[in-house]
């Protein structure tokens, strides 16, 4: 072990505040190597983080440690341990089995002849190769420093990739329930990659329900966060920030700019709508370049606009749904006894679609489009639509045309919701056994949207008063729907209906007839 040399350079006296540690795995069958390595690097520090050492004394033990500490930055790996190539097998395990391409592998050997450097570099994905005889304390310091810089940059690239993936997913699946949350998390991750390392981040915004311009005194609440702020969503920033941080936040709001402190920043986010929003990031590098500051400024200017674009899409969806409800309810007013029928059918369909296993997008689509199921009744005379007695054959034939009339009104739209409404209007009176109308489709020939709306429509109609009948008790309705399994209704849907009937009854209570 005399081959290891140590410099007499003085240790740093100042002890900066730590914001985490870099994990270094030492793999060697000689305990002295572990002790000397830790001593040589005892005062090592990079980006205000010290080193945390994890020891393994054989190739097999190293493999377990690699799996348990997948976030390790460096592995100092001996070649010859329980076998002449134990270290090389560990290197192969790291890249091929553990699929860890981030960790930097520094191969150390006391017997270079047994593992020639050129051959090892060609055949194994390692990042450096050192003979123990040449690895002085200074050279060990240098190789660890360069390896950590590489590891930091690799993590930044990976975080950027993950952030971009989140943003792409959010824009692709914009109607998903948490798309805005995913989008903002991706944005925060992009900021992390921009700065290199970030320990905590928070995005706070004023209440977005208000369309009025906000002032610097508007109440900001945490929209999403990382690190310490991960569980602070919905809380006012006054409850989650220190007094010093709050002062910096107010300064950024007042200046409508970016305020940098020792290891954190507040960036004011503005847009055409001028919502007061703020990015808080801690754990940033002590010295930011002018380029980094310029990029942060551009980022802050654009992040709010991007956020509001996503929110605008959600607003468009809400507007579409409200228009569908209002138009459907206007139609239902021709039949004065139906009240909240369209809203109930909408939510009943959503619950049945969820139980049936449809995707989130399909569930949302049927929820929004279901109120259009009877739009064709606009073409049915009032005398038939509101007749209190049983319809005669001629009148019944006229009534049945509402399915095709609805389909003709809604078909060939470029809008997904309207096209779904057309399918529902056409198929919601088809029956599983083929005895329905207008086409006499059977089984899975009937679109699943039509099958779901058929059951929801009948369930709601039976449970409420109509001009031609009083409301049925729930036990009677369940018996009738179960009796129609395989006849009128899809048997799988009937089973789902019976399993969630209590949930469906609560929907009826929420939207009673006026």
CSV table of N, CA and C in Angstrom, one decimal, residues 232-384:
chain,number,residue,atom,x,y,z
A,232,UNK,N,-46.8,19.9,-0.8
A,232,UNK,CA,-47.3,21.2,-0.5
A,232,UNK,C,-48.4,21.8,-1.5
A,233,UNK,N,-48.8,21.0,-2.4
A,233,UNK,CA,-49.7,21.4,-3.4
A,233,UNK,C,-51.0,22.0,-2.8
A,234,UNK,N,-51.4,23.2,-3.2
A,234,UNK,CA,-52.6,23.8,-2.8
A,234,UNK,C,-52.4,24.7,-1.6
A,235,UNK,N,-51.2,24.7,-1.0
A,235,UNK,CA,-51.0,25.5,0.2
A,235,UNK,C,-50.5,26.9,-0.2
A,236,UNK,N,-50.9,28.0,0.5
A,236,UNK,CA,-50.3,29.3,0.3
A,236,UNK,C,-48.8,29.3,0.5
A,237,UNK,N,-48.1,30.1,-0.3
A,237,UNK,CA,-46.6,30.1,-0.2
A,237,UNK,C,-46.2,30.6,1.2
A,238,UNK,N,-47.1,31.4,1.8
A,238,UNK,CA,-46.7,31.9,3.2
A,238,UNK,C,-46.6,30.8,4.2
A,239,UNK,N,-47.2,29.6,3.9
A,239,UNK,CA,-47.1,28.5,4.8
A,239,UNK,C,-45.9,27.6,4.6
A,240,UNK,N,-45.3,27.7,3.4
A,240,UNK,CA,-44.2,26.8,3.0
A,240,UNK,C,-42.8,27.4,2.9
A,241,UNK,N,-42.8,28.8,2.8
A,241,UNK,CA,-41.5,29.4,2.7
A,241,UNK,C,-41.1,30.1,4.0
A,242,UNK,N,-39.8,30.3,4.1
A,242,UNK,CA,-39.2,31.0,5.3
A,242,UNK,C,-39.5,32.5,5.1
A,243,UNK,N,-39.3,33.2,6.2
A,243,UNK,CA,-39.5,34.7,6.1
A,243,UNK,C,-38.5,35.3,5.0
A,244,UNK,N,-37.3,34.8,5.1
A,244,UNK,CA,-36.3,35.3,4.1
A,244,UNK,C,-36.7,35.0,2.7
A,245,UNK,N,-37.2,33.8,2.5
A,245,UNK,CA,-37.6,33.4,1.1
A,245,UNK,C,-38.8,34.2,0.7
A,246,UNK,N,-39.8,34.4,1.6
A,246,UNK,CA,-41.0,35.2,1.3
A,246,UNK,C,-40.6,36.7,0.9
A,247,UNK,N,-39.6,37.2,1.5
A,247,UNK,CA,-39.1,38.6,1.2
A,247,UNK,C,-38.5,38.6,-0.2
A,248,UNK,N,-37.8,37.5,-0.5
A,248,UNK,CA,-37.2,37.4,-1.9
A,248,UNK,C,-38.3,37.3,-2.9
A,249,UNK,N,-39.3,36.5,-2.6
A,249,UNK,CA,-40.4,36.3,-3.5
A,249,UNK,C,-41.2,37.6,-3.8
A,250,UNK,N,-41.4,38.4,-2.7
A,250,UNK,CA,-42.1,39.7,-2.9
A,250,UNK,C,-41.2,40.6,-3.7
A,251,UNK,N,-39.9,40.5,-3.5
A,251,UNK,CA,-39.0,41.4,-4.3
A,251,UNK,C,-39.1,41.0,-5.8
A,252,UNK,N,-39.2,39.7,-6.1
A,252,UNK,CA,-39.3,39.3,-7.5
A,252,UNK,C,-40.6,39.7,-8.1
A,253,UNK,N,-41.7,39.6,-7.3
A,253,UNK,CA,-43.0,40.0,-7.8
A,253,UNK,C,-43.0,41.5,-8.0
A,254,UNK,N,-42.4,42.3,-7.1
A,254,UNK,CA,-42.4,43.7,-7.3
A,254,UNK,C,-41.6,44.1,-8.5
A,255,UNK,N,-40.5,43.5,-8.8
A,255,UNK,CA,-39.6,43.8,-9.9
A,255,UNK,C,-40.1,43.2,-11.2
A,256,UNK,N,-41.0,42.2,-11.0
A,256,UNK,CA,-41.4,41.3,-12.2
A,256,UNK,C,-40.2,40.8,-12.9
A,257,UNK,N,-39.3,40.2,-12.1
A,257,UNK,CA,-38.1,39.7,-12.7
A,257,UNK,C,-37.6,38.5,-11.9
A,258,UNK,N,-36.2,38.4,-11.9
A,258,UNK,CA,-35.6,37.2,-11.2
A,258,UNK,C,-34.7,37.7,-10.1
A,259,UNK,N,-34.9,37.1,-8.9
A,259,UNK,CA,-34.1,37.4,-7.7
A,259,UNK,C,-33.2,36.2,-7.4
A,260,UNK,N,-31.9,36.4,-7.4
A,260,UNK,CA,-30.9,35.4,-7.0
A,260,UNK,C,-30.5,35.6,-5.6
A,261,UNK,N,-30.5,34.5,-4.8
A,261,UNK,CA,-29.9,34.5,-3.5
A,261,UNK,C,-28.8,33.5,-3.4
A,262,UNK,N,-28.3,33.2,-2.2
A,262,UNK,CA,-27.1,32.3,-2.1
A,262,UNK,C,-27.2,31.0,-2.9
A,263,UNK,N,-28.2,30.3,-2.6
A,263,UNK,CA,-28.4,29.0,-3.3
A,263,UNK,C,-29.8,28.7,-3.9
A,264,UNK,N,-30.5,29.8,-4.0
A,264,UNK,CA,-31.9,29.7,-4.6
A,264,UNK,C,-32.2,30.9,-5.4
A,265,UNK,N,-33.3,30.8,-6.2
A,265,UNK,CA,-33.8,31.9,-7.0
A,265,UNK,C,-35.3,31.9,-7.0
A,266,UNK,N,-35.9,33.1,-7.2
A,266,UNK,CA,-37.3,33.3,-7.5
A,266,UNK,C,-37.4,33.9,-8.9
A,267,UNK,N,-38.2,33.3,-9.8
A,267,UNK,CA,-38.3,33.8,-11.1
A,267,UNK,C,-39.8,34.2,-11.4
A,268,UNK,N,-40.1,35.4,-11.6
A,268,UNK,CA,-41.5,35.9,-11.9
A,268,UNK,C,-41.8,35.4,-13.3
A,269,UNK,N,-43.0,34.8,-13.5
A,269,UNK,CA,-43.5,34.3,-14.8
A,269,UNK,C,-44.6,35.2,-15.2
A,270,UNK,N,-44.5,35.7,-16.4
A,270,UNK,CA,-45.6,36.6,-17.0
A,270,UNK,C,-46.0,36.1,-18.3
A,271,UNK,N,-47.2,36.6,-18.7
A,271,UNK,CA,-47.8,36.2,-20.0
A,271,UNK,C,-48.8,37.2,-20.4
A,272,UNK,N,-49.5,37.0,-21.5
A,272,UNK,CA,-50.5,37.9,-22.0
A,272,UNK,C,-51.6,38.1,-20.9
A,273,UNK,N,-51.9,37.0,-20.2
A,273,UNK,CA,-53.0,37.0,-19.2
A,273,UNK,C,-52.6,37.6,-17.9
A,274,UNK,N,-51.2,37.7,-17.7
A,274,UNK,CA,-50.7,38.4,-16.5
A,274,UNK,C,-51.1,37.8,-15.2
A,275,UNK,N,-51.3,36.5,-15.2
A,275,UNK,CA,-51.4,35.8,-13.9
A,275,UNK,C,-50.1,35.9,-13.1
A,276,UNK,N,-50.2,36.2,-11.8
A,276,UNK,CA,-49.0,36.2,-11.0
A,276,UNK,C,-48.6,34.8,-10.7
A,277,UNK,N,-47.4,34.4,-11.2
A,277,UNK,CA,-46.9,33.1,-11.0
A,277,UNK,C,-45.4,33.2,-10.7
A,278,UNK,N,-44.9,32.2,-10.0
A,278,UNK,CA,-43.5,32.3,-9.5
A,278,UNK,C,-42.9,30.9,-9.5
A,279,UNK,N,-41.6,30.8,-10.0
A,279,UNK,CA,-40.8,29.6,-9.9
A,279,UNK,C,-39.8,29.8,-8.8
A,280,UNK,N,-39.8,28.9,-7.9
A,280,UNK,CA,-38.8,28.9,-6.8
A,280,UNK,C,-37.9,27.7,-7.0
A,281,UNK,N,-36.6,27.9,-7.0
A,281,UNK,CA,-35.6,26.8,-7.2
A,281,UNK,C,-34.5,26.9,-6.2
A,282,UNK,N,-34.2,25.9,-5.5
A,282,UNK,CA,-33.1,25.9,-4.5
A,282,UNK,C,-32.1,24.8,-4.9
A,283,UNK,N,-30.9,25.0,-4.3
A,283,UNK,CA,-29.8,24.0,-4.6
A,283,UNK,C,-29.1,24.3,-5.9
A,284,UNK,N,-29.2,25.6,-6.4
A,284,UNK,CA,-28.6,26.0,-7.6
A,284,UNK,C,-27.1,26.2,-7.4
A,285,UNK,N,-26.3,26.1,-8.5
A,285,UNK,CA,-24.9,26.4,-8.3
A,285,UNK,C,-24.6,27.8,-7.8
A,286,UNK,N,-23.5,27.9,-7.0
A,286,UNK,CA,-23.2,29.2,-6.4
A,286,UNK,C,-22.9,30.3,-7.4
A,287,UNK,N,-22.3,29.9,-8.5
A,287,UNK,CA,-22.0,30.9,-9.6
A,287,UNK,C,-22.6,30.4,-10.9
A,288,UNK,N,-23.6,31.3,-11.3
A,288,UNK,CA,-24.3,31.0,-12.6
A,288,UNK,C,-23.6,31.9,-13.6
A,289,UNK,N,-23.4,31.3,-14.8
A,289,UNK,CA,-22.8,32.1,-15.9
A,289,UNK,C,-23.9,33.1,-16.4
A,290,UNK,N,-23.4,34.1,-17.2
A,290,UNK,CA,-24.4,35.0,-17.8
A,290,UNK,C,-25.3,34.3,-18.8
A,291,UNK,N,-24.7,33.3,-19.4
A,291,UNK,CA,-25.6,32.5,-20.4
A,291,UNK,C,-26.7,31.8,-19.6
A,292,UNK,N,-26.3,31.2,-18.5
A,292,UNK,CA,-27.4,30.5,-17.7
A,292,UNK,C,-28.4,31.4,-17.2
A,293,UNK,N,-28.0,32.6,-16.8
A,293,UNK,CA,-29.0,33.6,-16.3
A,293,UNK,C,-29.9,34.1,-17.5
A,294,UNK,N,-29.3,34.2,-18.6
A,294,UNK,CA,-30.1,34.6,-19.8
A,294,UNK,C,-31.1,33.5,-20.2
A,295,UNK,N,-30.7,32.3,-20.1
A,295,UNK,CA,-31.6,31.2,-20.4
A,295,UNK,C,-32.7,31.1,-19.4
A,296,UNK,N,-32.4,31.3,-18.1
A,296,UNK,CA,-33.4,31.3,-17.1
A,296,UNK,C,-34.5,32.4,-17.3
A,297,UNK,N,-34.0,33.6,-17.7
A,297,UNK,CA,-34.9,34.7,-18.0
A,297,UNK,C,-35.8,34.3,-19.2
A,298,UNK,N,-35.3,33.8,-20.2
A,298,UNK,CA,-36.2,33.3,-21.4
A,298,UNK,C,-37.1,32.3,-20.9
A,299,UNK,N,-36.6,31.3,-20.1
A,299,UNK,CA,-37.4,30.2,-19.6
A,299,UNK,C,-38.6,30.7,-18.8
A,300,UNK,N,-38.3,31.7,-17.9
A,300,UNK,CA,-39.4,32.2,-17.1
A,300,UNK,C,-40.4,33.0,-17.9
A,301,UNK,N,-40.0,33.6,-18.9
A,301,UNK,CA,-41.0,34.4,-19.8
A,301,UNK,C,-41.9,33.4,-20.5
A,302,UNK,N,-41.4,32.2,-20.9
A,302,UNK,CA,-42.2,31.3,-21.7
A,302,UNK,C,-43.0,30.3,-20.9
A,303,UNK,N,-42.5,30.0,-19.7
A,303,UNK,CA,-43.2,28.9,-19.0
A,303,UNK,C,-44.6,29.2,-18.6
A,304,UNK,N,-44.9,30.5,-18.3
A,304,UNK,CA,-46.3,30.8,-18.0
A,304,UNK,C,-47.2,30.7,-19.2
A,305,UNK,N,-46.7,31.2,-20.3
A,305,UNK,CA,-47.4,31.1,-21.6
A,305,UNK,C,-47.7,29.7,-21.9
A,306,UNK,N,-46.7,28.8,-21.7
A,306,UNK,CA,-46.9,27.4,-22.0
A,306,UNK,C,-48.0,26.8,-21.1
A,307,UNK,N,-47.9,27.2,-19.8
A,307,UNK,CA,-48.8,26.7,-18.8
A,307,UNK,C,-50.3,27.1,-19.2
A,308,UNK,N,-50.4,28.4,-19.6
A,308,UNK,CA,-51.7,28.9,-19.9
A,308,UNK,C,-52.3,28.3,-21.2
A,309,UNK,N,-51.4,27.9,-22.1
A,309,UNK,CA,-51.8,27.3,-23.3
A,309,UNK,C,-52.5,25.9,-23.0
A,310,UNK,N,-51.8,25.2,-22.1
A,310,UNK,CA,-52.4,23.9,-21.6
A,310,UNK,C,-53.7,24.1,-20.9
A,311,UNK,N,-53.8,25.2,-20.1
A,311,UNK,CA,-55.0,25.4,-19.4
A,311,UNK,C,-56.1,25.9,-20.3
A,312,UNK,N,-55.7,26.6,-21.3
A,312,UNK,CA,-56.7,27.1,-22.3
A,312,UNK,C,-57.4,25.9,-23.0
A,313,UNK,N,-56.6,24.9,-23.3
A,313,UNK,CA,-57.1,23.6,-23.9
A,313,UNK,C,-58.2,23.0,-23.0
A,314,UNK,N,-57.9,23.0,-21.6
A,314,UNK,CA,-58.8,22.5,-20.7
A,314,UNK,C,-60.1,23.3,-20.7
A,315,UNK,N,-59.9,24.6,-20.8
A,315,UNK,CA,-61.1,25.6,-20.8
A,315,UNK,C,-61.9,25.3,-22.1
A,316,UNK,N,-61.3,25.0,-23.2
A,316,UNK,CA,-62.0,24.7,-24.4
A,316,UNK,C,-62.9,23.5,-24.2
A,317,UNK,N,-62.3,22.4,-23.6
A,317,UNK,CA,-63.0,21.2,-23.3
A,317,UNK,C,-64.2,21.5,-22.4
A,318,UNK,N,-64.0,22.3,-21.4
A,318,UNK,CA,-65.1,22.6,-20.5
A,318,UNK,C,-66.2,23.4,-21.2
A,319,UNK,N,-65.8,24.3,-22.1
A,319,UNK,CA,-66.8,25.0,-22.9
A,319,UNK,C,-67.6,24.1,-23.8
A,320,UNK,N,-66.9,23.2,-24.4
A,320,UNK,CA,-67.6,22.2,-25.3
A,320,UNK,C,-68.6,21.4,-24.5
A,321,UNK,N,-68.2,21.0,-23.3
A,321,UNK,CA,-69.1,20.1,-22.5
A,321,UNK,C,-70.3,21.0,-22.1
A,322,UNK,N,-70.1,22.2,-21.7
A,322,UNK,CA,-71.2,23.1,-21.2
A,322,UNK,C,-72.2,23.3,-22.4
A,323,UNK,N,-71.6,23.5,-23.6
A,323,UNK,CA,-72.5,23.7,-24.8
A,323,UNK,C,-73.3,22.5,-25.1
A,324,UNK,N,-72.7,21.3,-24.9
A,324,UNK,CA,-73.4,20.1,-25.2
A,324,UNK,C,-74.6,19.9,-24.2
A,325,UNK,N,-74.3,20.2,-22.9
A,325,UNK,CA,-75.3,20.1,-21.8
A,325,UNK,C,-76.4,21.1,-22.1
A,326,UNK,N,-76.1,22.3,-22.4
A,326,UNK,CA,-77.1,23.3,-22.5
A,326,UNK,C,-78.0,23.1,-23.8
A,327,UNK,N,-77.4,22.7,-24.9
A,327,UNK,CA,-78.2,22.3,-26.1
A,327,UNK,C,-79.1,21.1,-25.8
A,328,UNK,N,-78.5,20.1,-25.2
A,328,UNK,CA,-79.3,18.9,-24.9
A,328,UNK,C,-80.4,19.2,-23.9
A,329,UNK,N,-80.2,20.0,-22.9
A,329,UNK,CA,-81.2,20.4,-22.0
A,329,UNK,C,-82.3,21.2,-22.6
A,330,UNK,N,-81.9,22.1,-23.6
A,330,UNK,CA,-82.9,22.8,-24.3
A,330,UNK,C,-83.8,21.9,-25.1
A,331,UNK,N,-83.2,20.9,-25.7
A,331,UNK,CA,-84.1,19.9,-26.4
A,331,UNK,C,-85.0,19.1,-25.4
A,332,UNK,N,-84.4,18.8,-24.3
A,332,UNK,CA,-85.2,18.0,-23.3
A,332,UNK,C,-86.4,18.8,-22.7
A,333,UNK,N,-86.3,20.1,-22.8
A,333,UNK,CA,-87.4,21.0,-22.3
A,333,UNK,C,-88.7,20.8,-23.1
A,334,UNK,N,-88.5,20.2,-24.2
A,334,UNK,CA,-89.8,19.9,-25.0
A,334,UNK,C,-90.5,18.8,-24.3
A,335,UNK,N,-89.8,18.0,-23.5
A,335,UNK,CA,-90.5,17.0,-22.7
A,335,UNK,C,-90.3,17.4,-21.3
A,336,UNK,N,-91.2,18.0,-20.7
A,336,UNK,CA,-91.1,18.8,-19.5
A,336,UNK,C,-90.7,17.9,-18.2
A,337,UNK,N,-90.8,16.6,-18.3
A,337,UNK,CA,-90.6,15.8,-17.2
A,337,UNK,C,-89.2,15.2,-17.0
A,338,UNK,N,-88.3,15.5,-17.9
A,338,UNK,CA,-87.0,14.9,-17.9
A,338,UNK,C,-85.9,15.6,-17.1
A,339,UNK,N,-86.0,16.9,-16.9
A,339,UNK,CA,-85.1,17.6,-16.0
A,339,UNK,C,-83.7,17.4,-16.3
A,340,UNK,N,-82.9,16.8,-15.3
A,340,UNK,CA,-81.5,16.6,-15.4
A,340,UNK,C,-81.1,15.3,-16.0
A,341,UNK,N,-82.0,14.8,-16.9
A,341,UNK,CA,-81.7,13.5,-17.5
A,341,UNK,C,-80.4,13.4,-18.2
A,342,UNK,N,-80.1,14.5,-19.0
A,342,UNK,CA,-78.8,14.4,-19.8
A,342,UNK,C,-77.6,14.4,-18.9
A,343,UNK,N,-77.6,15.1,-17.8
A,343,UNK,CA,-76.4,15.1,-16.9
A,343,UNK,C,-76.3,13.8,-16.2
A,344,UNK,N,-77.4,13.2,-15.8
A,344,UNK,CA,-77.3,11.9,-15.1
A,344,UNK,C,-76.8,10.9,-16.1
A,345,UNK,N,-77.3,10.8,-17.3
A,345,UNK,CA,-76.9,9.8,-18.2
A,345,UNK,C,-75.4,10.0,-18.5
A,346,UNK,N,-74.9,11.3,-18.6
A,346,UNK,CA,-73.5,11.5,-18.8
A,346,UNK,C,-72.6,10.9,-17.8
A,347,UNK,N,-73.0,11.1,-16.5
A,347,UNK,CA,-72.1,10.6,-15.4
A,347,UNK,C,-72.3,9.1,-15.2
A,348,UNK,N,-73.5,8.6,-15.5
A,348,UNK,CA,-73.7,7.1,-15.4
A,348,UNK,C,-72.9,6.4,-16.4
A,349,UNK,N,-72.8,7.0,-17.6
A,349,UNK,CA,-72.0,6.4,-18.7
A,349,UNK,C,-70.6,6.4,-18.3
A,350,UNK,N,-70.1,7.5,-17.7
A,350,UNK,CA,-68.7,7.5,-17.3
A,350,UNK,C,-68.4,6.4,-16.3
A,351,UNK,N,-69.2,6.2,-15.3
A,351,UNK,CA,-69.0,5.2,-14.3
A,351,UNK,C,-69.0,3.8,-15.0
A,352,UNK,N,-70.0,3.6,-15.9
A,352,UNK,CA,-70.0,2.3,-16.6
A,352,UNK,C,-68.8,2.0,-17.4
A,353,UNK,N,-68.4,3.1,-18.1
A,353,UNK,CA,-67.2,3.0,-19.0
A,353,UNK,C,-66.0,2.6,-18.2
A,354,UNK,N,-65.8,3.3,-17.1
A,354,UNK,CA,-64.7,3.0,-16.2
A,354,UNK,C,-64.7,1.5,-15.8
A,355,UNK,N,-65.9,1.0,-15.3
A,355,UNK,CA,-66.0,-0.3,-14.9
A,355,UNK,C,-65.8,-1.3,-16.1
A,356,UNK,N,-66.1,-0.9,-17.3
A,356,UNK,CA,-65.9,-1.8,-18.5
A,356,UNK,C,-64.5,-1.9,-18.9
A,357,UNK,N,-63.7,-0.9,-18.4
A,357,UNK,CA,-62.2,-1.0,-18.7
A,357,UNK,C,-61.8,-0.1,-19.9
A,358,UNK,N,-62.6,0.8,-20.3
A,358,UNK,CA,-62.3,1.7,-21.4
A,358,UNK,C,-61.1,2.7,-20.9
A,359,UNK,N,-60.4,3.2,-21.8
A,359,UNK,CA,-59.3,4.1,-21.5
A,359,UNK,C,-59.9,5.4,-20.9
A,360,UNK,N,-59.0,6.2,-20.2
A,360,UNK,CA,-59.4,7.4,-19.6
A,360,UNK,C,-60.0,8.4,-20.7
A,361,UNK,N,-59.3,8.4,-21.8
A,361,UNK,CA,-59.8,9.3,-22.9
A,361,UNK,C,-61.2,8.8,-23.4
A,362,UNK,N,-61.4,7.5,-23.6
A,362,UNK,CA,-62.7,7.0,-24.0
A,362,UNK,C,-63.8,7.3,-23.0
A,363,UNK,N,-63.4,7.2,-21.7
A,363,UNK,CA,-64.4,7.5,-20.6
A,363,UNK,C,-64.8,9.0,-20.6
A,364,UNK,N,-63.8,9.8,-20.8
A,364,UNK,CA,-64.1,11.3,-20.9
A,364,UNK,C,-64.9,11.6,-22.1
A,365,UNK,N,-64.6,10.9,-23.2
A,365,UNK,CA,-65.3,11.1,-24.5
A,365,UNK,C,-66.8,10.8,-24.4
A,366,UNK,N,-67.1,9.6,-23.8
A,366,UNK,CA,-68.5,9.2,-23.7
A,366,UNK,C,-69.2,10.1,-22.7
A,367,UNK,N,-68.5,10.5,-21.6
A,367,UNK,CA,-69.1,11.4,-20.7
A,367,UNK,C,-69.6,12.7,-21.3
A,368,UNK,N,-68.7,13.3,-22.2
A,368,UNK,CA,-69.0,14.6,-22.8
A,368,UNK,C,-70.1,14.4,-23.9
A,369,UNK,N,-70.0,13.3,-24.7
A,369,UNK,CA,-70.9,13.1,-25.9
A,369,UNK,C,-72.2,12.5,-25.6
A,370,UNK,N,-72.3,11.8,-24.4
A,370,UNK,CA,-73.6,11.0,-24.1
A,370,UNK,C,-74.8,11.9,-24.1
A,371,UNK,N,-74.8,13.2,-23.7
A,371,UNK,CA,-76.0,14.0,-23.7
A,371,UNK,C,-76.6,14.2,-25.1
A,372,UNK,N,-75.8,13.9,-26.2
A,372,UNK,CA,-76.3,14.1,-27.5
A,372,UNK,C,-77.1,12.9,-28.0
A,373,UNK,N,-77.3,11.9,-27.2
A,373,UNK,CA,-77.9,10.7,-27.6
A,373,UNK,C,-79.3,10.9,-28.2
A,374,UNK,N,-80.1,11.8,-27.7
A,374,UNK,CA,-81.5,12.0,-28.2
A,374,UNK,C,-81.6,13.3,-29.1
A,375,UNK,N,-80.5,13.8,-29.6
A,375,UNK,CA,-80.6,15.0,-30.4
A,375,UNK,C,-81.5,14.9,-31.6
A,376,UNK,N,-81.7,13.7,-32.1
A,376,UNK,CA,-82.6,13.5,-33.2
A,376,UNK,C,-84.1,13.8,-32.9
A,377,UNK,N,-84.4,13.8,-31.6
A,377,UNK,CA,-85.8,14.1,-31.2
A,377,UNK,C,-86.2,15.5,-31.6
A,378,UNK,N,-85.3,16.4,-32.0
A,378,UNK,CA,-85.6,17.7,-32.5
A,378,UNK,C,-86.5,17.6,-33.7
A,379,UNK,N,-86.5,16.5,-34.4
A,379,UNK,CA,-87.3,16.3,-35.6
A,379,UNK,C,-88.6,15.5,-35.3
A,380,UNK,N,-88.9,15.2,-34.1
A,380,UNK,CA,-90.1,14.4,-33.7
A,380,UNK,C,-91.2,15.4,-33.2
A,381,UNK,N,-92.4,15.3,-33.8
A,381,UNK,CA,-93.5,16.2,-33.4
A,381,UNK,C,-93.8,16.1,-31.9
A,382,UNK,N,-94.2,17.2,-31.3
A,382,UNK,CA,-94.5,17.3,-29.8
A,382,UNK,C,-95.6,16.3,-29.5
A,383,UNK,N,-96.6,16.2,-30.4
A,383,UNK,CA,-97.8,15.3,-30.1
A,383,UNK,C,-97.3,13.9,-29.9
A,384,UNK,N,-96.3,13.4,-30.6
A,384,UNK,CA,-95.7,12.1,-30.4
A,384,UNK,C,-94.8,12.0,-29.2
